[in-house]
Short mmCIF file of C-alpha atoms and ligand atoms in Angstrom, two decimals:
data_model
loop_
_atom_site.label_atom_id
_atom_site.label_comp_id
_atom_site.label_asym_id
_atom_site.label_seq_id
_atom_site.Cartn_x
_atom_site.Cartn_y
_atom_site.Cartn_z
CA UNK Q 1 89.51 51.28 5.68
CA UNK Q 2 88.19 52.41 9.20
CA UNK Q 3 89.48 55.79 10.14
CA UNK Q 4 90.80 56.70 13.62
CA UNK Q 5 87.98 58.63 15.42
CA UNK Q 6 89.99 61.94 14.93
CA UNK Q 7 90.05 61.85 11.53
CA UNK Q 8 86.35 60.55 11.06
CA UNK Q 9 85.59 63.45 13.15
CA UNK Q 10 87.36 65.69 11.29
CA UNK Q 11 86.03 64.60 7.90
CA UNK Q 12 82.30 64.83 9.34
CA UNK Q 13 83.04 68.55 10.80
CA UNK Q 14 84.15 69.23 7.44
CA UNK Q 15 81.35 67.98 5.21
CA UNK Q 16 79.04 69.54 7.95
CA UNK Q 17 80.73 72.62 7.71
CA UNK Q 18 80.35 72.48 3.81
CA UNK Q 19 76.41 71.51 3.60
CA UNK Q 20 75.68 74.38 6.28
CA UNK Q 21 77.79 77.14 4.86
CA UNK Q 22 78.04 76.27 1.16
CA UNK Q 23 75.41 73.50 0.01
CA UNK Q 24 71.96 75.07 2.04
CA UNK Q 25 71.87 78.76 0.84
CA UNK Q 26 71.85 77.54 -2.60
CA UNK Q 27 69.48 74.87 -2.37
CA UNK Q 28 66.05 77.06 -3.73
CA UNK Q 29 68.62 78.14 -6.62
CA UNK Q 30 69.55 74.41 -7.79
CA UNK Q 31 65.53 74.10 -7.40
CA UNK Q 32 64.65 76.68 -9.67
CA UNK Q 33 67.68 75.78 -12.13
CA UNK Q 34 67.94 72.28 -12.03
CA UNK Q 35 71.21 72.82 -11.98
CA UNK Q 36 74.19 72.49 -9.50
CA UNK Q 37 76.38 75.25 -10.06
CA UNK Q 38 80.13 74.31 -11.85
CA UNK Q 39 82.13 75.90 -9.07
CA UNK Q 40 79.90 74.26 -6.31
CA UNK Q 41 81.20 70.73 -8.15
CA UNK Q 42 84.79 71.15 -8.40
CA UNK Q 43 84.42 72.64 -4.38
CA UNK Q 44 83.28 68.86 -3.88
CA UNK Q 45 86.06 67.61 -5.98
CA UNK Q 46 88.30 69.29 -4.01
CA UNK Q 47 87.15 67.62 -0.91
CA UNK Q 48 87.30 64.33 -1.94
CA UNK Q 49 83.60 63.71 -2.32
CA UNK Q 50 83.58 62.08 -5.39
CA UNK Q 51 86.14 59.18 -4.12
CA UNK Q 52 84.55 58.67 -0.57
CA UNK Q 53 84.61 54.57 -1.31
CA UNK Q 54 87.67 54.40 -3.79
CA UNK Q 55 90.67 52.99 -2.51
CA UNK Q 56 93.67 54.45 -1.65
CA UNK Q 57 95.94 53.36 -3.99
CA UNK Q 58 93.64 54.86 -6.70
CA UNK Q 59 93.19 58.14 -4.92
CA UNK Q 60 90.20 58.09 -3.12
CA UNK Q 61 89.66 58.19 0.78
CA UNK Q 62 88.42 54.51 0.51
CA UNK Q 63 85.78 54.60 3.83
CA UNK Q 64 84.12 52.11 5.49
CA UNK Q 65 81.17 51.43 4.84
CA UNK Q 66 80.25 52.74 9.09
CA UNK Q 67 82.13 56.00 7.60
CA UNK Q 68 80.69 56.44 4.87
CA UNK Q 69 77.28 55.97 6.26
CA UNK Q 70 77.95 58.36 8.45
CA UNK Q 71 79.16 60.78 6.11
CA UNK Q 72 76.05 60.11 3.83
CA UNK Q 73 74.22 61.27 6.44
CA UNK Q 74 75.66 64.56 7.06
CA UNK Q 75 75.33 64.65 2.91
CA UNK Q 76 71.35 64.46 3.63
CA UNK Q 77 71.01 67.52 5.30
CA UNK Q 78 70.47 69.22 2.59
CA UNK Q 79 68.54 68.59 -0.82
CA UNK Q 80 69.46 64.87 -1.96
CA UNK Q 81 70.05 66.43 -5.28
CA UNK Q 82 73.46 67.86 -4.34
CA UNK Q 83 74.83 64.28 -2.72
CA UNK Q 84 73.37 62.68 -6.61
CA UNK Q 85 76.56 64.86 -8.30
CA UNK Q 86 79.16 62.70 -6.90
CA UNK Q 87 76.14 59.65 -5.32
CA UNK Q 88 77.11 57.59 -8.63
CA UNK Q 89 80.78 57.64 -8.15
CA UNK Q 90 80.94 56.92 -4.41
CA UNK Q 91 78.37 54.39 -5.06
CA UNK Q 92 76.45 52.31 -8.32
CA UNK Q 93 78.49 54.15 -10.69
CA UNK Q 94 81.76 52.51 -9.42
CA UNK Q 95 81.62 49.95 -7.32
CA UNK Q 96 81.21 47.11 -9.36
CA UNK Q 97 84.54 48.19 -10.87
CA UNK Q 98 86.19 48.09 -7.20
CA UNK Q 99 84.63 44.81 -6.30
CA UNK Q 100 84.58 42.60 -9.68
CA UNK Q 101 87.74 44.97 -11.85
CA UNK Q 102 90.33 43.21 -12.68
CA UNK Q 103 93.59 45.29 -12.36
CA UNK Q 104 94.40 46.79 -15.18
CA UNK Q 105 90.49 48.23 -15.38
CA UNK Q 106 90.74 49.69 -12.19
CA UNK Q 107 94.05 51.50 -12.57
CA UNK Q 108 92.57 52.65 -15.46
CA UNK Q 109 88.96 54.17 -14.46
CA UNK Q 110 89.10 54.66 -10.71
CA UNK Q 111 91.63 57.54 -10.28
CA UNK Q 112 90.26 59.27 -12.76
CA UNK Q 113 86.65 58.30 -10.70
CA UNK Q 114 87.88 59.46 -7.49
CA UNK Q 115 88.94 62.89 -8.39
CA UNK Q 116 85.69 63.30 -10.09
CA UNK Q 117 87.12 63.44 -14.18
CA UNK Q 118 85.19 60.57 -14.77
CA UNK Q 119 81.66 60.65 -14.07
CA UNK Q 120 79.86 57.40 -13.77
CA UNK Q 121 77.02 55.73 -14.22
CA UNK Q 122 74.90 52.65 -13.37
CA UNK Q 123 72.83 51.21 -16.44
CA UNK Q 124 70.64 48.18 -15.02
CA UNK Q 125 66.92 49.37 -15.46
CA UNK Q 126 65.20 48.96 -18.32
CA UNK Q 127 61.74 49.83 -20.31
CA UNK Q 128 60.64 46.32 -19.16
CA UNK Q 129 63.18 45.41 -16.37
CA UNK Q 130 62.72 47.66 -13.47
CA UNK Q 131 61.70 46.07 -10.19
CA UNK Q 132 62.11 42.50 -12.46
CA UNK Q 133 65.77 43.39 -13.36
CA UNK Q 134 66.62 40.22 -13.87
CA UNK Q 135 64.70 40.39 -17.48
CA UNK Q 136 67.13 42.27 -19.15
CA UNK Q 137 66.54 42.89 -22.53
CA UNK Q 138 69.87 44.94 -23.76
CA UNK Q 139 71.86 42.29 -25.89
CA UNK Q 140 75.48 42.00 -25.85
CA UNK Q 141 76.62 39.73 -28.95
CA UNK Q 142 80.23 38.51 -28.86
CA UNK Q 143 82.43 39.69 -31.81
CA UNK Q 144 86.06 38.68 -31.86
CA UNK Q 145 87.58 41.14 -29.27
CA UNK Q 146 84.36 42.71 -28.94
CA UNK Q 147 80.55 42.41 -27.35
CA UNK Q 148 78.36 44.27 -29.62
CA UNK Q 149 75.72 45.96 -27.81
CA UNK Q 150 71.98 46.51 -28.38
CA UNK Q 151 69.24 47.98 -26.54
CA UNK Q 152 67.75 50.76 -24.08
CA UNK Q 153 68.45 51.68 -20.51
CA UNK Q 154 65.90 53.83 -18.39
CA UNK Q 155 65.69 56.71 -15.66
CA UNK Q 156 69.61 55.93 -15.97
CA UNK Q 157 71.13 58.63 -13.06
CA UNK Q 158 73.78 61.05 -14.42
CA UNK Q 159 74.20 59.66 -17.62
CA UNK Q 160 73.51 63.07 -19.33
CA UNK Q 161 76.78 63.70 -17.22
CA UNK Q 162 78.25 60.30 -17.57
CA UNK Q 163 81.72 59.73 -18.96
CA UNK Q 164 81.73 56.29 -18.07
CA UNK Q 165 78.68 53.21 -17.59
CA UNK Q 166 78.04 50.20 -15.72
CA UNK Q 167 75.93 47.88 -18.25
CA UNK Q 168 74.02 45.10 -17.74
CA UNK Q 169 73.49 43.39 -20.83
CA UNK Q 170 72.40 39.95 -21.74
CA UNK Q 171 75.29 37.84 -23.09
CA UNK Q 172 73.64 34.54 -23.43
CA UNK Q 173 70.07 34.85 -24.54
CA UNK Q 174 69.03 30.63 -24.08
CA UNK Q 175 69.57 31.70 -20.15
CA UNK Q 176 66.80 33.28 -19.21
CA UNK Q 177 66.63 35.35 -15.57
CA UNK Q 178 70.07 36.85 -14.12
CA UNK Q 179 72.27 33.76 -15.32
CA UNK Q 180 72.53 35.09 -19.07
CA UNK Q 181 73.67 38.52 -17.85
CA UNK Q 182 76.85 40.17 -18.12
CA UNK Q 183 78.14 43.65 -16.94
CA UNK Q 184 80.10 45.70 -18.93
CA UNK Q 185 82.62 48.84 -18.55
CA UNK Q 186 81.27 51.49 -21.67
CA UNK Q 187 82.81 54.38 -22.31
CA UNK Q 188 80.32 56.86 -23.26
CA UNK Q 189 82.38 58.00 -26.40
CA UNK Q 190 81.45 54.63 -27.81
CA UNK Q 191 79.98 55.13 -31.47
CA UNK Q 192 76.75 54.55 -31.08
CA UNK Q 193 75.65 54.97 -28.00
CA UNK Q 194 73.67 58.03 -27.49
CA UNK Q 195 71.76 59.41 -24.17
CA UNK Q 196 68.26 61.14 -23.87
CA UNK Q 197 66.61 64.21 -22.54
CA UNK Q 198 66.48 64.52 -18.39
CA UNK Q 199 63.04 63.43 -17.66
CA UNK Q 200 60.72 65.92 -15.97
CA UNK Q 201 60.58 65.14 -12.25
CA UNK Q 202 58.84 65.58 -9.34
CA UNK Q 203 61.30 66.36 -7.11
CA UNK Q 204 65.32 66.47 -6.60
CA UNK Q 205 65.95 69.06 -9.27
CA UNK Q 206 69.53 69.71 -10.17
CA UNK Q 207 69.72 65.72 -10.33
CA UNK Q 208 69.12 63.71 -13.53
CA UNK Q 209 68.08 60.86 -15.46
CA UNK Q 210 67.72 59.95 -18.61
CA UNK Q 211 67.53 57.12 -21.18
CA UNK Q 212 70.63 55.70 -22.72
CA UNK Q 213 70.61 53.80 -26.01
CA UNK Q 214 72.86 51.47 -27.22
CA UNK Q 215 72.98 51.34 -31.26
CA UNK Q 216 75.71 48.63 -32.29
CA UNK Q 217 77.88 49.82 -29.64
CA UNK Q 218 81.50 48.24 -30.15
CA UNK Q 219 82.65 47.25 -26.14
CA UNK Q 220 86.00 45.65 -25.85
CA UNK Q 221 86.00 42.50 -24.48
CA UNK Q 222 88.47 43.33 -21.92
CA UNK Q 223 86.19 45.97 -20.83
CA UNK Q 224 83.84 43.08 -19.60
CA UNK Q 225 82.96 43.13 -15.54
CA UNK Q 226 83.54 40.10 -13.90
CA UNK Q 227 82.78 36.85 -15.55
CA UNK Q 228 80.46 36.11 -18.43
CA UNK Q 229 76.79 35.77 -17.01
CA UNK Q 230 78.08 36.90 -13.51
CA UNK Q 231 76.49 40.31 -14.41
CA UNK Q 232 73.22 40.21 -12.75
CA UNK Q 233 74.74 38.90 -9.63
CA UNK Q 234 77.41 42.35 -9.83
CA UNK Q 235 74.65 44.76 -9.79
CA UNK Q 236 73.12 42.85 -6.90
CA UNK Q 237 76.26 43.13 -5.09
CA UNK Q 238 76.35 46.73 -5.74
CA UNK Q 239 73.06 47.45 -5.05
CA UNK Q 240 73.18 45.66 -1.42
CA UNK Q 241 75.60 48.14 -0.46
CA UNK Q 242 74.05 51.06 -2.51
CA UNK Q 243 70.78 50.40 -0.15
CA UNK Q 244 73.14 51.46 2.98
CA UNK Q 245 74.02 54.56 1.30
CA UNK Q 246 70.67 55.60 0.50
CA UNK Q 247 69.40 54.81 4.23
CA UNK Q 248 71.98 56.86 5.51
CA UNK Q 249 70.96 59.50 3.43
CA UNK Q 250 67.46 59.30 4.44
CA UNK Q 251 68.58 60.05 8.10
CA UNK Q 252 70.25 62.79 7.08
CA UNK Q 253 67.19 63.97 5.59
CA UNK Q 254 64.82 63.42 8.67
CA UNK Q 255 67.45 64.93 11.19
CA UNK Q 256 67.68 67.78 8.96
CA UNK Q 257 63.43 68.20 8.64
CA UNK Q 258 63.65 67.36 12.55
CA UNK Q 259 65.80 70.43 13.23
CA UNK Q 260 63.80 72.59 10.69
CA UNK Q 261 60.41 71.64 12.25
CA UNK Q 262 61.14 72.48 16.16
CA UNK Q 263 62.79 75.68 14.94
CA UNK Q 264 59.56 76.59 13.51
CA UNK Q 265 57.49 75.47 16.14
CA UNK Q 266 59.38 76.92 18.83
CA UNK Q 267 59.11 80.16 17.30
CA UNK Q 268 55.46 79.94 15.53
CA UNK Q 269 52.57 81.04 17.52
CA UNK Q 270 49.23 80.20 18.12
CA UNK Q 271 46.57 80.20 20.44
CA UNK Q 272 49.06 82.81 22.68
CA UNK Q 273 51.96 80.07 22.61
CA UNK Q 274 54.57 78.66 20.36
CA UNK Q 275 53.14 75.84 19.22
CA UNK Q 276 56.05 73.55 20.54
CA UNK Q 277 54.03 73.68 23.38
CA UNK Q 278 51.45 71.95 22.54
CA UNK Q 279 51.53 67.93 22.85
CA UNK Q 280 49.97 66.87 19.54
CA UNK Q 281 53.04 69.15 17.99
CA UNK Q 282 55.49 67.24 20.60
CA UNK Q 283 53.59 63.91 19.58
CA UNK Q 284 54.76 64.23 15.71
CA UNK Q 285 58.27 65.26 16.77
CA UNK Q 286 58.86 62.29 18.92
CA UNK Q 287 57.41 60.21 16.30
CA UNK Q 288 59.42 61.13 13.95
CA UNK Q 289 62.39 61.73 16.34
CA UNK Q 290 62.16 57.71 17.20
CA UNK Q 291 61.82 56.50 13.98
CA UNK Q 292 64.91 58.35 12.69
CA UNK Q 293 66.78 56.91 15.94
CA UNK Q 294 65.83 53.48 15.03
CA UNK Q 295 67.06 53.86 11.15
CA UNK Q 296 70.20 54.94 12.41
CA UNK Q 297 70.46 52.09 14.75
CA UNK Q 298 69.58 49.39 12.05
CA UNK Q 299 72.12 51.65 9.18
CA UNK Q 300 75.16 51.93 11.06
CA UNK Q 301 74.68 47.81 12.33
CA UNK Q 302 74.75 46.55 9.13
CA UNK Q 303 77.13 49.13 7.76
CA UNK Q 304 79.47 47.56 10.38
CA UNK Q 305 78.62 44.13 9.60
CA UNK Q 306 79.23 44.48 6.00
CA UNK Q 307 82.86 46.03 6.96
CA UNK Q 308 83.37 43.11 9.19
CA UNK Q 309 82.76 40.64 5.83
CA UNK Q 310 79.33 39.36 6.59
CA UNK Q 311 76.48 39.07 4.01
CA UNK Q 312 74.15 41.94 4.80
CA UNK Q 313 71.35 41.84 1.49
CA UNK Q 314 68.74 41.23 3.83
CA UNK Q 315 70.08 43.47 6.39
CA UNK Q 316 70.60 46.08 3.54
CA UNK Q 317 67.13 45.94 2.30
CA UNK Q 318 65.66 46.19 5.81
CA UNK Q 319 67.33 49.04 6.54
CA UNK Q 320 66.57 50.90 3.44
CA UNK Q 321 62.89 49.82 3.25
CA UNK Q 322 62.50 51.44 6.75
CA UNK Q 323 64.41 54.27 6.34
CA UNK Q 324 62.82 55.73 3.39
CA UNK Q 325 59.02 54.58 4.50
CA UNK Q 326 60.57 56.23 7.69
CA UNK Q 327 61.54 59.76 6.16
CA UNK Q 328 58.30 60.18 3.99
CA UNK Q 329 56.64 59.73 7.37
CA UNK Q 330 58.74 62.34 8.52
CA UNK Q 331 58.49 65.15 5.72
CA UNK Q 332 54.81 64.28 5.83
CA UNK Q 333 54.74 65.29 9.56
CA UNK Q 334 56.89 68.40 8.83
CA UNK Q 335 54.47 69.52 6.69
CA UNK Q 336 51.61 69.37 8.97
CA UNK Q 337 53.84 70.59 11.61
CA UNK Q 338 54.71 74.03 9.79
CA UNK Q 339 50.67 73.76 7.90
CA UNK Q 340 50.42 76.38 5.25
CA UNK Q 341 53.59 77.48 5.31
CA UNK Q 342 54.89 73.65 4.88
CA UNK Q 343 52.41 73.79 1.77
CA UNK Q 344 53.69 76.67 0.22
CA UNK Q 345 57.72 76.65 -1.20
CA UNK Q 346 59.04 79.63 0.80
CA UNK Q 347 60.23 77.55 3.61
CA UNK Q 348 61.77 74.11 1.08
CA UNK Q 349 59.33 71.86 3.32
CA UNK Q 350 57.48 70.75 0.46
CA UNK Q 351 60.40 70.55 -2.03
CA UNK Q 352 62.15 68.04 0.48
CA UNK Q 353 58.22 66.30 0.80
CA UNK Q 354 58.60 65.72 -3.20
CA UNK Q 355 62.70 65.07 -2.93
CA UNK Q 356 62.09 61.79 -0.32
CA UNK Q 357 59.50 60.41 -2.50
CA UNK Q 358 61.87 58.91 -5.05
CA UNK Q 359 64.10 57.45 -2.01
CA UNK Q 360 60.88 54.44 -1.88
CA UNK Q 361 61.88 53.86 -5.50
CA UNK Q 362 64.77 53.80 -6.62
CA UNK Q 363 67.94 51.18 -6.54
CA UNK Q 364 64.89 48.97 -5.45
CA UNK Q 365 61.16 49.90 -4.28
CA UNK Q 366 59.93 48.93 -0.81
CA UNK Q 367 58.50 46.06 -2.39
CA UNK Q 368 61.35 44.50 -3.23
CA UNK Q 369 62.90 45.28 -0.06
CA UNK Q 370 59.76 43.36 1.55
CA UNK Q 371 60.53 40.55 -1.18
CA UNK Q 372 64.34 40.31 -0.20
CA UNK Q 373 63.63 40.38 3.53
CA UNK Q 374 61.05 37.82 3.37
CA UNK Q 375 62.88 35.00 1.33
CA UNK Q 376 65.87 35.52 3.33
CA UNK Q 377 63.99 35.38 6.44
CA UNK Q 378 61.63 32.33 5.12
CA UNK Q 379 65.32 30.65 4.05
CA UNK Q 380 67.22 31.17 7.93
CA UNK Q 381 63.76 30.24 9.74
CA UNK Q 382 62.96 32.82 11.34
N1 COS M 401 74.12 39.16 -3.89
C1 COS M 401 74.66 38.16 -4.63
N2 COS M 401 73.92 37.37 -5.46
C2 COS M 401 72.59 37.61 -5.52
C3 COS M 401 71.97 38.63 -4.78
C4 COS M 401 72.80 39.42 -3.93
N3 COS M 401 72.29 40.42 -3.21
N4 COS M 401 70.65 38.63 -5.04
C5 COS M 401 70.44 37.64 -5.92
N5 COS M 401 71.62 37.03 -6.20
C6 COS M 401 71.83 35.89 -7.08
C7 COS M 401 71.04 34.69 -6.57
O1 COS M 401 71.79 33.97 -5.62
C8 COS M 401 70.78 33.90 -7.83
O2 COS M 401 71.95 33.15 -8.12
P1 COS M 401 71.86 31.62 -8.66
O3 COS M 401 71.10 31.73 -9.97
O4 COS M 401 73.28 31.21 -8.81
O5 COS M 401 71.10 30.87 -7.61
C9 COS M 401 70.65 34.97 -8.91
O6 COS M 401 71.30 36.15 -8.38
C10 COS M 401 69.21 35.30 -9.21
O7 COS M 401 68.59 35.71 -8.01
P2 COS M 401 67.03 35.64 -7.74
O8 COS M 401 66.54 34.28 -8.13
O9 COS M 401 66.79 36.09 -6.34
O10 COS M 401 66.49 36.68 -8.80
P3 COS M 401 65.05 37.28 -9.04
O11 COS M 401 64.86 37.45 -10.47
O12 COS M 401 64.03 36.53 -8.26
O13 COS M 401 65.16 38.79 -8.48
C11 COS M 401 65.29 40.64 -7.00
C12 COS M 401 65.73 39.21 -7.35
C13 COS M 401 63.82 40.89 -7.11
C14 COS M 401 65.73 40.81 -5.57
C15 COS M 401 66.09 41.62 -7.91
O14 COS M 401 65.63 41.53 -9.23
C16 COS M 401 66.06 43.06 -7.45
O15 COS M 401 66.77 43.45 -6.53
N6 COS M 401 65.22 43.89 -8.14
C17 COS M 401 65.23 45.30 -7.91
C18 COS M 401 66.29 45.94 -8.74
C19 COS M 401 66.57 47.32 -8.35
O16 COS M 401 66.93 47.61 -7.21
N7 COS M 401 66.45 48.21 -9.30
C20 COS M 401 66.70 49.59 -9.03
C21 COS M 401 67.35 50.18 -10.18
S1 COS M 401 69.03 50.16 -10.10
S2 COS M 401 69.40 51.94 -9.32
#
């Protein structure tokens, strides 16, 4: 649902407000931890954060996608890791469940999803099905009333956390590709189904993945997404709109490393000057000024096209594959901008240089994005 411009401005002031005050003074804390703090989560329960796309009816403030772009990108102005608490609800985690759920599976997960009881989580990529995610290997053997499941998920986000997953498993194993895939609703106090260790990352600490194994895992049959082998084409749905998200978040990001870096430039001195003054300094900031200008541009297009009911996967991937090349450009430059002090971790510049690199990953590398963009292009003509 669009809101009235009141309200949306209202909502932004107050997510600004929250970042600014609350989220940025502890951001070298959740760092060093690799933690978020407990009260700092139920602060963003309280504002609704966790049921940003949820309907109404189930409790949540059920944006637009425009809004919610636009809220994402408030969320990036601060370290991404914060925005991953509540990322899988508002986004992977659940949205298969609002756009494939049949009734009775929505009323009962996504209440419980929007005021952030139920933590959720997306469970596509594999040991041999990342980029390829078609190949899914994870079985799911019908049993009565029941799909027995089999298998391993990887780099799986918040599923140390997770109270509930979104699996893609393969139901029919003579289809090969997407066609013998099915997704499935798994509650994570399934016997048998265990989760590993956070993996050791390079950057967005306080975020996690991990592995999440599936040892003769009993699923109810009603607890099935969608139809049988209409699984692979779920997760594609949720990704396309996933992609917005992220892109949104990646402005965020670069207005955030924008603001940072003429701060520091306008106060830094060299050669008897601030070094804002200089025109190779002014030549990275309108670089990366433009390029965040024309993300937003391409985002919040497609964010309203989608709302308006047109297809947007190539749209989507376009806008994410630019917008996260676009913001390692960016904390590249704000490193060279602020020079040793961009190199060393007093100032966060090179904590958000290792935070963006993941954004060129995951929920689909650039690659793919070129691959999706290319066929769909090749397929209209032009
Ligand atoms: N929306 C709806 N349906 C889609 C779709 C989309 N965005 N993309 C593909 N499909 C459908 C196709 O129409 C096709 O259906 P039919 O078999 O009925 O014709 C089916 O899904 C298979 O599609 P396709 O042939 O394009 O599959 P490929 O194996 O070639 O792979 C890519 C497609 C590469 C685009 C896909 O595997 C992908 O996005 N990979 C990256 C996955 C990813 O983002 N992983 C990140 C981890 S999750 S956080």
């Amino acid at each position: 649902m669009a809101l009235d411009l009141e309200t949306r401005e209202q909502l932004i002031d107050t997510v600004r407000r929250f970042v600014t005050e609350r989220l940025r003074p502890l951001e070298a804390q959740v760092s060093e931890d690799d933690a978020i703090p407990g009260e700092v989560i139920e602060e963003m329960k309280g504002l609704g954060l966790f049921g940003l796309s949820i309907p109404e009816e189930y409790g949540g403030l059920d944006l637009s996608m425009e809004d919610e772009c636009l809220v994402g990108v408030e969320l990036g102005r601060t370290s991404p890791a914060f925005r991953s608490a509540f990322g899988t609800n508002v986004g992977i985690g659940s949205q298969g469940l609002v756009m494939f759920g049949t009734e009775a599976q929505k009323a009962k997960y996504l209440p419980g999803i929007a005021s952030g009881e139920i933590i959720t989580s997306f469970a596509l990529t594999e040991p041999e099905a990342g980029s390829d995610s078609a190949n899914v290997q994870t079985r799911a053997i019908r049993d009565g009333d029941f799909y027995v499941l089999n298998g391993t998920k990887r780099f799986i986000t918040n599923a140390n956390k997770a109270d509930l997953f979104t699996v893609m498993a393969r139901s029919d194993p003579s289809k090969p590709g997407g066609g013998g895939v099915s997704a499935f609703l798994v509650e994570r106090n399934l016997p048998g189904l265990s989760v590993g260790k956070p993996e050791k990352k390079m950057g967005q600490q306080g975020a996690h993945i991990c592995d999440v194994i599936f040892d003769n895992v009993r699923v109810p049959a009603e607890n099935r997404l969608g139809a049988e082998g209409e699984g692979f084409k779920v997760a594609m749905q949720v990704l396309d709109r996933g992609r917005l998200h992220i892109s949104a978040v990646c402005i965020g990001v670069a207005e955030r490393l924008l603001a940072d870096c003429v701060a520091y430039a306008s106060e830094r001195k060299q050669f008897g000057q601030a070094i804002s003054g200089f025109q190779l300094i002014q030549g990275m900031i309108a670089d990366s000024k433009t390029e965040a200008l024309v993300a937003k541009a391409m985002t919040m297009e497609t964010a309203r096209a989608r709302d308006a009911g047109k297809s947007v996967t190539m749209e989507a991937a376009a806008a994410k594959y630019f917008a996260s090349e676009m913001v390692g450009r960016v904390a590249d430059r704000a490193v060279q901008i602020f020079g040793g002090a961009g190199y060393v971790a007093d100032h966060g510049i090179e904590r958000f240089y290792r935070d963006v690199r993941i954004f060129r990953i995951y929920e689909g590398t650039s690659q793919i994005q070129q691959v999706v963009i290319a066929r769909e292009t090749m397929k209209r003509g032009g």
